[in-house]
Every structure is written in C-alpha cells, then in structure tokens.
Short mmCIF file of C-alpha atoms in Angstrom, two decimals:
data_model
loop_
_atom_site.label_atom_id
_atom_site.label_comp_id
_atom_site.label_asym_id
_atom_site.label_seq_id
_atom_site.Cartn_x
_atom_site.Cartn_y
_atom_site.Cartn_z
CA GLY D 11 -167.47 -151.77 6.17
CA ASP D 12 -165.73 -151.91 2.81
CA SER D 13 -167.50 -150.50 -0.24
CA VAL D 14 -166.86 -149.84 -3.94
CA THR D 15 -168.61 -147.24 -6.08
CA GLN D 16 -168.46 -147.31 -9.87
CA MET D 17 -169.69 -144.74 -12.34
CA GLU D 18 -173.20 -145.33 -13.56
CA GLY D 19 -173.60 -146.91 -16.95
CA PRO D 20 -174.27 -147.83 -19.57
CA VAL D 21 -171.32 -146.37 -21.43
CA THR D 22 -171.57 -146.27 -25.22
CA LEU D 23 -168.52 -145.44 -27.35
CA SER D 24 -167.40 -145.59 -30.93
CA GLU D 25 -164.49 -147.83 -31.87
CA GLU D 26 -161.06 -146.27 -31.16
CA ALA D 27 -162.51 -143.86 -28.57
CA PHE D 28 -160.86 -143.32 -25.19
CA LEU D 29 -162.42 -145.13 -22.25
CA THR D 30 -162.54 -144.18 -18.58
CA ILE D 31 -164.64 -145.99 -15.99
CA ASN D 32 -164.39 -144.39 -12.57
CA CYS D 33 -164.07 -146.45 -9.40
CA THR D 34 -163.67 -145.22 -5.83
CA TYR D 35 -163.53 -147.26 -2.67
CA THR D 36 -163.83 -147.14 1.09
CA ALA D 37 -161.78 -149.56 3.17
CA THR D 38 -159.58 -149.70 6.23
CA GLY D 39 -155.89 -150.16 5.72
CA TYR D 40 -154.49 -151.01 2.32
CA PRO D 41 -156.77 -153.27 0.27
CA SER D 42 -155.89 -154.96 -3.00
CA LEU D 43 -157.85 -153.62 -5.98
CA PHE D 44 -159.13 -155.45 -9.05
CA TRP D 45 -160.98 -154.95 -12.30
CA TYR D 46 -163.01 -157.88 -13.57
CA VAL D 47 -164.68 -158.18 -16.98
CA GLN D 48 -167.75 -160.22 -17.86
CA TYR D 49 -168.44 -160.95 -21.52
CA PRO D 50 -171.99 -161.90 -22.56
CA GLY D 51 -172.98 -165.34 -21.30
CA GLU D 52 -169.78 -165.87 -19.32
CA GLY D 53 -168.45 -165.64 -15.79
CA LEU D 54 -166.16 -162.93 -14.46
CA GLN D 55 -162.53 -162.81 -15.60
CA LEU D 56 -159.78 -160.95 -13.79
CA LEU D 57 -158.66 -158.12 -16.07
CA LEU D 58 -155.99 -156.48 -13.92
CA LYS D 59 -155.00 -155.86 -10.32
CA ALA D 60 -152.90 -153.65 -8.05
CA THR D 61 -151.82 -154.56 -4.54
CA LYS D 62 -150.26 -151.38 -3.17
CA ALA D 63 -150.46 -147.63 -3.53
CA ASP D 64 -149.18 -146.17 -6.84
CA ASP D 65 -149.11 -149.62 -8.47
CA LYS D 66 -150.38 -149.67 -12.05
CA GLY D 67 -152.18 -152.78 -13.23
CA SER D 68 -152.34 -153.37 -16.98
CA ASN D 69 -153.64 -155.99 -19.39
CA LYS D 70 -154.96 -156.07 -22.98
CA GLY D 71 -154.43 -152.30 -23.33
CA PHE D 72 -156.38 -151.51 -20.16
CA GLU D 73 -154.71 -149.71 -17.25
CA ALA D 74 -155.63 -148.65 -13.73
CA THR D 75 -153.53 -146.95 -11.06
CA TYR D 76 -154.02 -147.46 -7.32
CA ARG D 77 -154.43 -143.94 -5.89
CA LYS D 78 -154.44 -144.02 -2.11
CA GLU D 79 -154.81 -140.26 -1.74
CA THR D 80 -158.05 -140.19 -3.75
CA THR D 81 -159.10 -143.79 -2.91
CA SER D 82 -159.58 -144.44 -6.61
CA PHE D 83 -158.78 -147.11 -9.19
CA HIS D 84 -160.10 -145.78 -12.49
CA LEU D 85 -160.01 -148.04 -15.55
CA GLU D 86 -158.70 -146.57 -18.81
CA LYS D 87 -158.05 -147.69 -22.36
CA GLY D 88 -156.73 -145.50 -25.10
CA SER D 89 -158.58 -147.06 -28.03
CA VAL D 90 -161.52 -149.39 -27.47
CA GLN D 91 -162.63 -152.13 -29.83
CA VAL D 92 -166.02 -153.71 -30.45
CA SER D 93 -164.72 -156.82 -28.71
CA ASP D 94 -164.33 -154.81 -25.47
CA SER D 95 -168.11 -154.64 -25.12
CA ALA D 96 -168.79 -156.24 -21.76
CA VAL D 97 -169.64 -155.50 -18.13
CA TYR D 98 -166.76 -154.20 -16.02
CA PHE D 99 -166.61 -154.66 -12.23
CA CYS D 100 -164.30 -152.90 -9.82
CA ALA D 101 -163.56 -154.88 -6.64
CA LEU D 102 -161.41 -154.85 -3.54
CA SER D 103 -160.09 -157.40 -1.09
CA GLY D 104 -159.68 -155.85 2.32
CA VAL D 105 -157.91 -156.62 5.54
CA GLY D 106 -160.98 -156.86 7.75
CA GLY D 107 -163.88 -159.26 8.12
CA THR D 108 -164.13 -162.89 9.14
CA SER D 109 -163.86 -164.57 5.74
CA TYR D 110 -160.50 -164.79 4.09
CA GLY D 111 -160.42 -164.02 0.38
CA LYS D 112 -163.77 -162.21 0.34
CA LEU D 113 -164.23 -159.53 -2.32
CA THR D 114 -166.37 -156.40 -2.28
CA PHE D 115 -167.71 -155.53 -5.76
CA GLY D 116 -169.00 -152.39 -7.38
CA GLN D 117 -172.32 -152.56 -9.19
CA GLY D 118 -170.78 -153.06 -12.62
CA THR D 119 -170.64 -150.79 -15.68
CA ILE D 120 -171.99 -151.93 -19.04
CA LEU D 121 -169.77 -150.88 -21.95
CA THR D 122 -171.00 -151.03 -25.54
CA VAL D 123 -168.61 -150.19 -28.38
CA HIS D 124 -170.03 -149.51 -31.84
CA PRO D 125 -168.06 -149.92 -35.10
CA GLU Z 28 -159.14 -171.75 -19.01
CA THR Z 29 -160.17 -170.40 -15.62
CA GLY Z 30 -159.63 -173.62 -13.68
CA VAL Z 31 -163.14 -173.41 -12.24
CA THR Z 32 -165.88 -175.45 -13.90
CA GLN Z 33 -169.61 -175.41 -13.28
CA THR Z 34 -172.32 -177.84 -14.32
CA PRO Z 35 -174.86 -177.67 -15.70
CA ARG Z 36 -174.43 -174.48 -17.72
CA HIS Z 37 -178.20 -174.12 -18.12
CA LEU Z 38 -181.00 -175.44 -15.95
CA VAL Z 39 -184.76 -175.10 -16.20
CA MET Z 40 -186.78 -176.36 -13.26
CA GLY Z 41 -190.26 -176.21 -11.86
CA MET Z 42 -191.05 -174.80 -8.46
CA THR Z 43 -191.48 -178.28 -6.96
CA ASN Z 44 -188.30 -179.80 -8.36
CA LYS Z 45 -185.07 -180.57 -6.54
CA LYS Z 46 -181.83 -180.00 -8.38
CA SER Z 47 -178.16 -179.39 -7.61
CA LEU Z 48 -175.51 -177.13 -9.09
CA LYS Z 49 -171.93 -178.34 -9.07
CA CYS Z 50 -168.68 -176.41 -8.98
CA GLU Z 51 -165.19 -177.85 -9.20
CA GLN Z 52 -161.88 -176.01 -9.01
CA HIS Z 53 -158.50 -177.33 -10.14
CA LEU Z 54 -156.41 -174.51 -8.69
CA GLY Z 55 -155.52 -175.91 -5.28
CA HIS Z 56 -157.57 -173.26 -3.50
CA ASN Z 57 -159.16 -173.66 -0.09
CA ALA Z 58 -161.85 -170.99 -0.25
CA MET Z 59 -164.98 -171.26 -2.40
CA TYR Z 60 -167.93 -168.96 -2.97
CA TRP Z 61 -171.44 -168.91 -4.41
CA TYR Z 62 -172.78 -165.71 -5.98
CA LYS Z 63 -176.15 -164.83 -7.47
CA GLN Z 64 -176.28 -162.45 -10.42
CA SER Z 65 -179.72 -161.16 -11.38
CA ALA Z 66 -180.54 -158.75 -14.18
CA LYS Z 67 -180.16 -155.10 -13.18
CA LYS Z 68 -178.98 -155.96 -9.65
CA PRO Z 69 -175.52 -156.00 -8.07
CA LEU Z 70 -173.61 -159.22 -7.69
CA GLU Z 71 -174.81 -160.90 -4.47
CA LEU Z 72 -172.50 -163.05 -2.35
CA MET Z 73 -174.48 -166.01 -1.01
CA PHE Z 74 -172.08 -168.35 0.81
CA VAL Z 75 -168.39 -168.54 1.67
CA TYR Z 76 -166.43 -171.67 2.57
CA ASN Z 77 -162.90 -171.65 3.99
CA PHE Z 78 -161.25 -175.05 4.34
CA LYS Z 79 -164.64 -176.77 3.85
CA GLU Z 80 -166.24 -174.80 6.69
CA GLN Z 81 -169.01 -172.33 5.96
CA THR Z 82 -167.89 -168.91 7.17
CA GLU Z 83 -170.63 -166.76 5.67
CA ASN Z 84 -174.29 -167.12 4.86
CA ASN Z 85 -175.67 -163.78 3.71
CA SER Z 86 -179.28 -164.31 4.80
CA VAL Z 87 -179.92 -166.76 1.99
CA PRO Z 88 -183.32 -168.52 2.10
CA SER Z 89 -183.22 -172.13 3.25
CA ARG Z 90 -184.43 -173.34 -0.14
CA PHE Z 91 -180.76 -172.90 -1.13
CA SER Z 92 -178.54 -175.42 0.65
CA PRO Z 93 -174.78 -175.42 0.04
CA GLU Z 94 -172.45 -178.35 0.51
CA CYS Z 95 -168.66 -178.43 0.43
CA PRO Z 96 -167.45 -182.03 0.77
CA ASN Z 97 -163.82 -181.13 0.08
CA SER Z 98 -161.77 -178.10 -0.94
CA SER Z 99 -162.20 -178.82 -4.66
CA HIS Z 100 -165.96 -179.24 -4.84
CA LEU Z 101 -168.90 -177.06 -3.97
CA PHE Z 102 -172.57 -177.81 -4.49
CA LEU Z 103 -175.72 -175.74 -4.28
CA HIS Z 104 -178.81 -177.85 -3.63
CA LEU Z 105 -182.06 -176.28 -4.78
CA HIS Z 106 -185.60 -177.15 -3.70
CA THR Z 107 -189.00 -175.46 -3.95
CA LEU Z 108 -187.56 -172.43 -5.67
CA GLN Z 109 -189.49 -169.35 -6.72
CA PRO Z 110 -189.51 -167.65 -10.15
CA GLU Z 111 -187.56 -164.73 -8.66
CA ASP Z 112 -184.69 -167.16 -8.01
CA SER Z 113 -184.05 -167.26 -11.76
CA ALA Z 114 -180.55 -165.86 -12.22
CA LEU Z 115 -176.97 -166.67 -13.15
CA TYR Z 116 -175.28 -168.54 -10.29
CA LEU Z 117 -171.54 -168.08 -10.18
CA CYS Z 118 -168.98 -170.11 -8.30
CA ALA Z 119 -165.53 -168.77 -7.43
CA SER Z 120 -162.44 -169.91 -5.57
CA SER Z 121 -159.38 -168.29 -4.04
CA GLN Z 122 -156.59 -168.84 -1.61
CA PRO Z 123 -158.02 -168.46 1.90
CA LYS Z 124 -156.17 -165.28 2.70
CA ARG Z 125 -156.75 -161.58 2.45
CA LEU Z 126 -155.86 -159.29 -0.43
CA VAL Z 127 -156.06 -161.97 -3.15
CA GLU Z 128 -158.19 -162.31 -6.26
CA GLN Z 129 -160.95 -164.81 -6.88
CA PHE Z 130 -161.27 -167.03 -9.94
CA PHE Z 131 -164.74 -167.53 -11.37
CA GLY Z 132 -166.50 -170.30 -13.20
CA PRO Z 133 -168.71 -169.65 -16.25
CA GLY Z 134 -171.91 -169.84 -14.21
CA THR Z 135 -175.16 -171.78 -14.33
CA ARG Z 136 -178.10 -169.98 -15.93
CA LEU Z 137 -181.11 -171.04 -13.84
CA THR Z 138 -184.70 -170.54 -14.92
CA VAL Z 139 -187.49 -171.37 -12.47
CA LEU Z 140 -190.91 -171.83 -14.07
#
C-alpha cells in the first residue's frame, strides 16, 4: 500500500536559518503530493502541493519539488521565522484503494524556531 | 477561513456520558473524514464517507458511531468512552476523487475523565 516517511523530529532552528524537512513516499502510479502545516491548537492547513513529476509547489516562502526518480518531496525554506514553528505533515493522494480522496500522511515533524 | 467548521471546540466528558461532535463543510464536497490525533502518535484515519455512504471504518471501536445525514454534515456520536480516547478529533472534506487535497476543520479537543 501507499506510505509516507518523514524525517524524525523535532527540528530546532534559529531565526533566518535554512530549513529542510525530508519526505519520501511509496505509491503505485503517480500520486499527488502535499505538505500540510498545523499550528498549535489548530487543524491542518494545506501549505503547498504538486500533482505531477518535476512540479514545484510553493507558498509563504516554502517550496517542495516532486521528484519521481527519488520518490521524494522535501520541504525547504530559505529563512525561517519564529511564526513558522508548527508541525509539518507530508501526505499523498494515490490512485489505488476503495475510497476516493483518501490521503496517506507521514508522522509529522515538529519545528521550533527560536529568535 | 477553511470552510470546514467543527463544534464544540472543547469537550470534557465522563466515561458514562453520551455526546456528539459536529462537522459542517461549506465547500460543496461529497467526501468527509474523521481523524483522531493523539499526542506522540501519527494521525489516525477513523471513518470515510463518500456521497453519504461509509466507505471505510478503520477498526474503530463501536463506542464511536459516525453519522452522515447529507454531504455537508458529519457527526461523531460518543458513548462510554475511555480515558485513552482523549485526543484532538479532526474532520476533513474533499471532492470524492483521487489525487485531490483535503480541507480540515479546527478540531474538537476531547478530554475523557
């Protein structure tokens, strides 16, 4: 079945540092890939997405590129802010299964940014 | 504004109580989901509804009973819960097709005493 693996956290950075959160996946065919963010006390918000190979999703300074050859979708940001402190989830929507619209999530990575 | 609302936002209940969680989406979607998010555990998919029909039940105990009266509303009825059921319960919706994103509500923080 489909699966998503994220780098273990927590990740702790200083403000303006470079961020990378690794995500790799296993799926048949060509899934769509997503990054979600969860701020403290809130639900998940879609941060960015990519629907085909070599697509780059971007939003709020975050970027991720759909790499079919390495089955990866790593999240990057050039300069993090304290307000980026949150939990980040990598997810995919595949072509198999019986339920339409179902997502497979990674375990989440906690990011803490210090001033 | 996510378009998915959940009530109540916080709920404290005893093990013998009966309560219900409500989810409403204003996005015109026809697929809805319940997730459980516990501390230090991965996000757990509980139930999936496509066009008001339940298409997945991931071995959820019968003390959790979902109801989907129409494509815009989803309920989770709770009875005789256990303290380990304390968690954040998230509702989501999407178009009922593959390769699309889901939209989440803010969640209900449930505490079982």
